[in-house]
């Protein structure tokens, strides 16, 4: 995490004294206020100093949330200042060192004596820890720098030479002082700590304030009810939070502590616990494998690992040793700088399992990627959603309204010249605050999300971030990975086409034909792979597996005994199945007749694994009976073709390749090279792959088919009907991705695809974008924008995306607006794409199978992992249904939960305003609602309606409309204000009407004969109280019915049986009590005979019944009419056809992508015409033909 602001502070005595005095005077509220605002807690108690003198730091993040953190600076005495160096000799520490028995430095330095020694000697190292990351003070840069290990900026030679033989014990102890134990320690907070953290939430503090206030006012029943609700809510929250911590702790701690063997010298080993490892230790990986306890680089040997913990892909991955420049033949190998991302093929990651090793493997440890993943889970980025921000703003408005009511209450009491004590007046005025801001609001708002989460669980969709369910209701763009998400995981071999003498031979489908057994093409398919035998079965990449199985060859691996007998270079062998010698293919060159006439046995000597950055892999082999070595390569056709001798590449290479990719086939090119005699068996073990992968002979193309999953087409069609843009983000070939996009309907039948190729600046020329049309159609020109039948879509490759991101920032939003296919995208580029779309105000969802999608899944508003592996812990949502049918389900439930949140918030706001109006009207005559009346309203009516209102299920299909995102939108404000004025009118009308009745008696006469002890009861009982109580009860039911939205996002209200039953019982009970006569049964007359109500004439009861029924009809009718007017808001931009977009509103839309779409409607130069280019000239871009 990066910080834009970092300031140093030291405690200030006079500021601390003032804050302490303010805390005492405010009853502790000031301390609580400073707890909520850490920046003020530092600034009000400390003075600013330079960073090198600071004891406290104030950090502020650089993201859009601008979060403050209060950090304490610590100090450590160590015999040195370089974390990766060695302890300084005792002589440099002063004479006092010898008093502590420094023996046999550094090997004999016992760990138990080290801390005692360091208390009295050594320089002071200042540091702080934030989000489990340690930052050290750097005297050179005069700033705090993140503590680094061996993961960045180290050349290959530095990893082999100083650390290749291991570390002495003293050096290990010294480094552990800086780095601590090698353990991802997920602390499970204690229940008291969680309780304090939860209770200090502003809402719970307000609830405590409310309960204290009600207790002082003798409202014990209602205070007890709120206390019970708060305890249930707190216990539920504590259980959920602690359960998540425990699950994460158990997942991380499963392999946290194991025993490993480390080197203490060239020939000495020691068995230690993995928690004792430090950067620079060399550990031995046993042949049977182990779970790697740290990130490490492979120094020698090979290993087969399962990286599903990090990538979500359970395919075994082959790791090879980091090249040693000192052992390079004739100095041909350079000394590059090690980078964990670039050199993943040499890196073993923490938490991954080594399934099998070949030869003895030593590794050097550095900081862990698994730790970064766990930190991203422990400290997630805050969720920015307008609903929550608007909710706080709306509550502040309610607080302002409450302030007006409090002032009116005090003034009215003073004007009446009553004899009430000042404390009583203050209590009644503060009571208005608890009425206007309902304490039950958080629980009521959460109910809809909880019910939605339960329904999602029944659909086998699980969430670790329930608050994101509401955000799913606003998704308007979905990114999909291709392989394993839109298409099947497995590949089927489709066919092949060989190349010979610079031309393509006729295509074929059967590689097991005897005529092809010894051909170089089949040998390349059989030898160029990273497969391994695990448990008696071949395992590895699905593509490698399918290509190898298509040849019918056999793979034989050396046993452990053979490996130990034949040093470290005992190769894996591939050979054809046992059968007679095949014939020689027609047209084979004479120099190859010998090698194809006999069934070859090929030994795999060196493997250069597949690199997503290089888009290729290669192997160096030796055929039995041959003296010279042969290299085989396979990979992306464009890359392989560029590395071959041009005379071996057919002239129609591009046309043939395009013909296959347009069918949606996965095309792999193969090549080979007979190495010169200088490349011997031992020399190729340390040679650079760039020397091998050049000057190749092109052999041909192999085609594999990746079928669409049956759910893909209907789901994408449903999303498009709902105006949710589908976007493909894949690492596959661009034309293959375009073909799959057409096949699945992501690109409509009449849609035009514009291929976007961006070239970086070169030879003084600016960056350039070339526009080409993907389809050879009769009409190459883009049609007029008035046409509603054709849309255009951009297809962009990963390299082009990086160039555009850097050199065409002004053009990027236009491409993102209509970009549908993003191919050859690296994992970090997927994350960059999601962030760029979010900057355009899209609500972005990401659906992937977990392989290379973790970053994008975490960054998206809603990430959906289709993997059930542990990597899904980083994704907010995980579906156990391995297809994209979960996406519409999640969006439907998100929309239903979002609408429910709006309905509940509006209902609770109206409940507060209605009760606020009732209390103010009663305060005008120095009366109030009674304790039992409050309890009946808040518990029997409000809570039952609020919680049953959230039970409506999601609507069965997605519609083009989307729920509103803001509580302060004109539509919602109009709805709320309409109901407020309607409630105000009926309450004021009933209040004035009852005072005008001939039988009306002034409140002061009702209790004139009562004792003084009954004065408090007289402050409640009145005709106005009884009238407003009955009217308000029906108004709560009326707004609950009015705000119970059904279609198009939720099922109709009548399907919610609990809500219907609740409304029926409450309505029937209230009607029966309002209209009952004296001879009615005792149960019906229970409420009307309450000691806090006044018996009113039967005629007045009938008038009240007419009033409340009229209120009910008007409330529902106005809301229905209001809903019909706003039921069809302007639709979002249709991803299929941006030119056809039109906006019905005159005001410009808020979303950036909508404003851009409007601008492009009137841009005559957009979209760019095919066969043109755009030159970059600084920030703007100029288009030219």
Short mmCIF file of N, CA and C in Angstrom, two decimals, residues 685-744:
data_model
loop_
_atom_site.label_atom_id
_atom_site.label_comp_id
_atom_site.label_asym_id
_atom_site.label_seq_id
_atom_site.Cartn_x
_atom_site.Cartn_y
_atom_site.Cartn_z
N UNK A 685 22.91 -27.34 -20.44
CA UNK A 685 22.25 -27.22 -19.15
C UNK A 685 22.29 -25.79 -18.63
N UNK A 686 23.21 -24.96 -19.15
CA UNK A 686 23.39 -23.62 -18.62
C UNK A 686 23.33 -22.57 -19.72
N UNK A 687 22.81 -22.91 -20.86
CA UNK A 687 22.76 -21.97 -21.96
C UNK A 687 21.47 -21.16 -21.91
N UNK A 688 21.52 -19.96 -22.44
CA UNK A 688 20.34 -19.10 -22.49
C UNK A 688 19.35 -19.63 -23.53
N UNK A 689 18.06 -19.52 -23.23
CA UNK A 689 17.06 -20.02 -24.16
C UNK A 689 17.02 -19.18 -25.44
N UNK A 690 17.45 -17.91 -25.35
CA UNK A 690 17.44 -17.08 -26.55
C UNK A 690 18.39 -17.61 -27.62
N UNK A 691 19.49 -18.26 -27.19
CA UNK A 691 20.42 -18.83 -28.16
C UNK A 691 19.84 -20.07 -28.82
N UNK A 692 18.99 -20.76 -28.12
CA UNK A 692 18.39 -21.98 -28.67
C UNK A 692 17.20 -21.63 -29.56
N UNK A 693 16.36 -20.68 -29.11
CA UNK A 693 15.09 -20.40 -29.80
C UNK A 693 15.30 -19.37 -30.90
N UNK A 694 16.14 -19.67 -31.82
CA UNK A 694 16.36 -18.81 -32.99
C UNK A 694 16.83 -19.67 -34.14
N UNK A 695 16.61 -19.19 -35.35
CA UNK A 695 17.02 -19.94 -36.53
C UNK A 695 16.33 -21.28 -36.66
N UNK A 696 15.06 -21.36 -36.24
CA UNK A 696 14.32 -22.61 -36.28
C UNK A 696 13.81 -22.92 -37.68
N UNK A 697 13.46 -24.19 -37.88
CA UNK A 697 12.78 -24.63 -39.11
C UNK A 697 11.30 -24.82 -38.77
N UNK A 698 10.46 -24.15 -39.53
CA UNK A 698 9.02 -24.24 -39.29
C UNK A 698 8.50 -25.62 -39.70
N UNK A 699 7.75 -26.29 -38.79
CA UNK A 699 7.27 -27.65 -39.04
C UNK A 699 5.79 -27.72 -39.41
N UNK A 700 4.98 -26.78 -38.90
CA UNK A 700 3.57 -26.84 -39.21
C UNK A 700 2.71 -26.34 -38.06
N UNK A 701 1.39 -26.57 -38.20
CA UNK A 701 0.41 -26.09 -37.23
C UNK A 701 -0.40 -27.27 -36.69
N UNK A 702 -0.71 -27.21 -35.40
CA UNK A 702 -1.61 -28.17 -34.78
C UNK A 702 -2.82 -27.40 -34.28
N UNK A 703 -4.01 -27.94 -34.52
CA UNK A 703 -5.26 -27.26 -34.15
C UNK A 703 -6.00 -28.06 -33.10
N UNK A 704 -6.45 -27.36 -32.07
CA UNK A 704 -7.26 -27.95 -31.02
C UNK A 704 -8.55 -27.16 -30.88
N UNK A 705 -9.58 -27.85 -30.51
CA UNK A 705 -10.90 -27.23 -30.42
C UNK A 705 -11.30 -27.09 -28.95
N UNK A 706 -11.77 -25.89 -28.62
CA UNK A 706 -12.24 -25.60 -27.26
C UNK A 706 -13.74 -25.28 -27.36
N UNK A 707 -14.59 -26.22 -27.01
CA UNK A 707 -16.02 -26.06 -27.20
C UNK A 707 -16.62 -25.15 -26.14
N UNK A 708 -17.65 -24.43 -26.56
CA UNK A 708 -18.39 -23.60 -25.62
C UNK A 708 -19.16 -24.47 -24.64
N UNK A 709 -19.27 -24.00 -23.41
CA UNK A 709 -20.14 -24.67 -22.46
C UNK A 709 -21.60 -24.45 -22.88
N UNK A 710 -22.47 -25.41 -22.65
CA UNK A 710 -23.86 -25.26 -23.13
C UNK A 710 -24.58 -24.08 -22.49
N UNK A 711 -24.16 -23.63 -21.30
CA UNK A 711 -24.85 -22.52 -20.64
C UNK A 711 -24.39 -21.16 -21.13
N UNK A 712 -23.29 -21.11 -21.89
CA UNK A 712 -22.68 -19.83 -22.24
C UNK A 712 -23.59 -18.97 -23.10
N UNK A 713 -24.09 -19.52 -24.19
CA UNK A 713 -24.88 -18.72 -25.14
C UNK A 713 -26.16 -18.17 -24.51
N UNK A 714 -27.00 -18.98 -23.85
CA UNK A 714 -28.21 -18.40 -23.26
C UNK A 714 -27.94 -17.39 -22.17
N UNK A 715 -26.89 -17.58 -21.37
CA UNK A 715 -26.60 -16.62 -20.30
C UNK A 715 -26.16 -15.29 -20.89
N UNK A 716 -25.27 -15.32 -21.88
CA UNK A 716 -24.83 -14.06 -22.50
C UNK A 716 -25.99 -13.36 -23.19
N UNK A 717 -26.90 -14.13 -23.79
CA UNK A 717 -28.07 -13.51 -24.41
C UNK A 717 -28.93 -12.82 -23.36
N UNK A 718 -29.08 -13.45 -22.20
CA UNK A 718 -29.87 -12.84 -21.13
C UNK A 718 -29.22 -11.55 -20.63
N UNK A 719 -27.90 -11.55 -20.51
CA UNK A 719 -27.20 -10.35 -20.08
C UNK A 719 -27.35 -9.23 -21.09
N UNK A 720 -27.29 -9.57 -22.36
CA UNK A 720 -27.41 -8.53 -23.39
C UNK A 720 -28.82 -7.96 -23.43
N UNK A 721 -29.81 -8.80 -23.22
CA UNK A 721 -31.18 -8.29 -23.16
C UNK A 721 -31.36 -7.34 -21.97
N UNK A 722 -30.59 -7.58 -20.93
CA UNK A 722 -30.65 -6.71 -19.75
C UNK A 722 -29.70 -5.52 -19.86
N UNK A 723 -29.11 -5.30 -21.04
CA UNK A 723 -28.18 -4.18 -21.28
C UNK A 723 -26.98 -4.23 -20.35
N UNK A 724 -26.49 -5.44 -20.09
CA UNK A 724 -25.25 -5.62 -19.33
C UNK A 724 -24.18 -6.05 -20.32
N UNK A 725 -23.17 -5.25 -20.50
CA UNK A 725 -22.15 -5.50 -21.51
C UNK A 725 -21.31 -6.72 -21.16
N UNK A 726 -21.24 -7.70 -22.02
CA UNK A 726 -20.28 -8.79 -21.82
C UNK A 726 -18.96 -8.47 -22.52
N UNK A 727 -17.86 -8.72 -21.83
CA UNK A 727 -16.53 -8.47 -22.36
C UNK A 727 -15.68 -9.70 -22.12
N UNK A 728 -14.89 -10.09 -23.12
CA UNK A 728 -14.01 -11.25 -22.99
C UNK A 728 -12.59 -10.79 -22.71
N UNK A 729 -12.00 -11.36 -21.67
CA UNK A 729 -10.62 -11.06 -21.29
C UNK A 729 -9.89 -12.39 -21.19
N UNK A 730 -9.01 -12.65 -22.14
CA UNK A 730 -8.40 -13.97 -22.24
C UNK A 730 -6.93 -13.86 -22.56
N UNK A 731 -6.22 -14.92 -22.34
CA UNK A 731 -4.82 -14.99 -22.72
C UNK A 731 -4.60 -15.69 -24.04
N UNK A 732 -5.69 -16.04 -24.74
CA UNK A 732 -5.61 -16.78 -25.99
C UNK A 732 -5.36 -15.85 -27.17
N UNK A 733 -5.23 -16.46 -28.35
CA UNK A 733 -5.01 -15.74 -29.60
C UNK A 733 -6.15 -14.76 -29.88
N UNK A 734 -5.82 -13.62 -30.47
CA UNK A 734 -6.81 -12.58 -30.72
C UNK A 734 -7.91 -13.03 -31.67
N UNK A 735 -7.53 -13.63 -32.79
CA UNK A 735 -8.54 -14.05 -33.76
C UNK A 735 -9.36 -15.22 -33.22
N UNK A 736 -8.74 -16.09 -32.44
CA UNK A 736 -9.50 -17.17 -31.81
C UNK A 736 -10.53 -16.59 -30.85
N UNK A 737 -10.13 -15.59 -30.09
CA UNK A 737 -11.06 -14.96 -29.16
C UNK A 737 -12.20 -14.27 -29.91
N UNK A 738 -11.89 -13.63 -31.04
CA UNK A 738 -12.95 -13.00 -31.84
C UNK A 738 -13.93 -14.05 -32.35
N UNK A 739 -13.39 -15.18 -32.79
CA UNK A 739 -14.26 -16.24 -33.28
C UNK A 739 -15.16 -16.78 -32.18
N UNK A 740 -14.59 -17.00 -30.99
CA UNK A 740 -15.41 -17.48 -29.87
C UNK A 740 -16.43 -16.41 -29.49
N UNK A 741 -16.03 -15.14 -29.56
CA UNK A 741 -16.97 -14.06 -29.27
C UNK A 741 -18.16 -14.06 -30.20
N UNK A 742 -17.92 -14.34 -31.46
CA UNK A 742 -19.05 -14.43 -32.41
C UNK A 742 -19.89 -15.67 -32.12
N UNK A 743 -19.22 -16.77 -31.84
CA UNK A 743 -19.94 -18.03 -31.64
C UNK A 743 -20.86 -17.96 -30.42
N UNK A 744 -20.41 -17.29 -29.37
CA UNK A 744 -21.22 -17.23 -28.15
C UNK A 744 -22.20 -16.06 -28.16
#
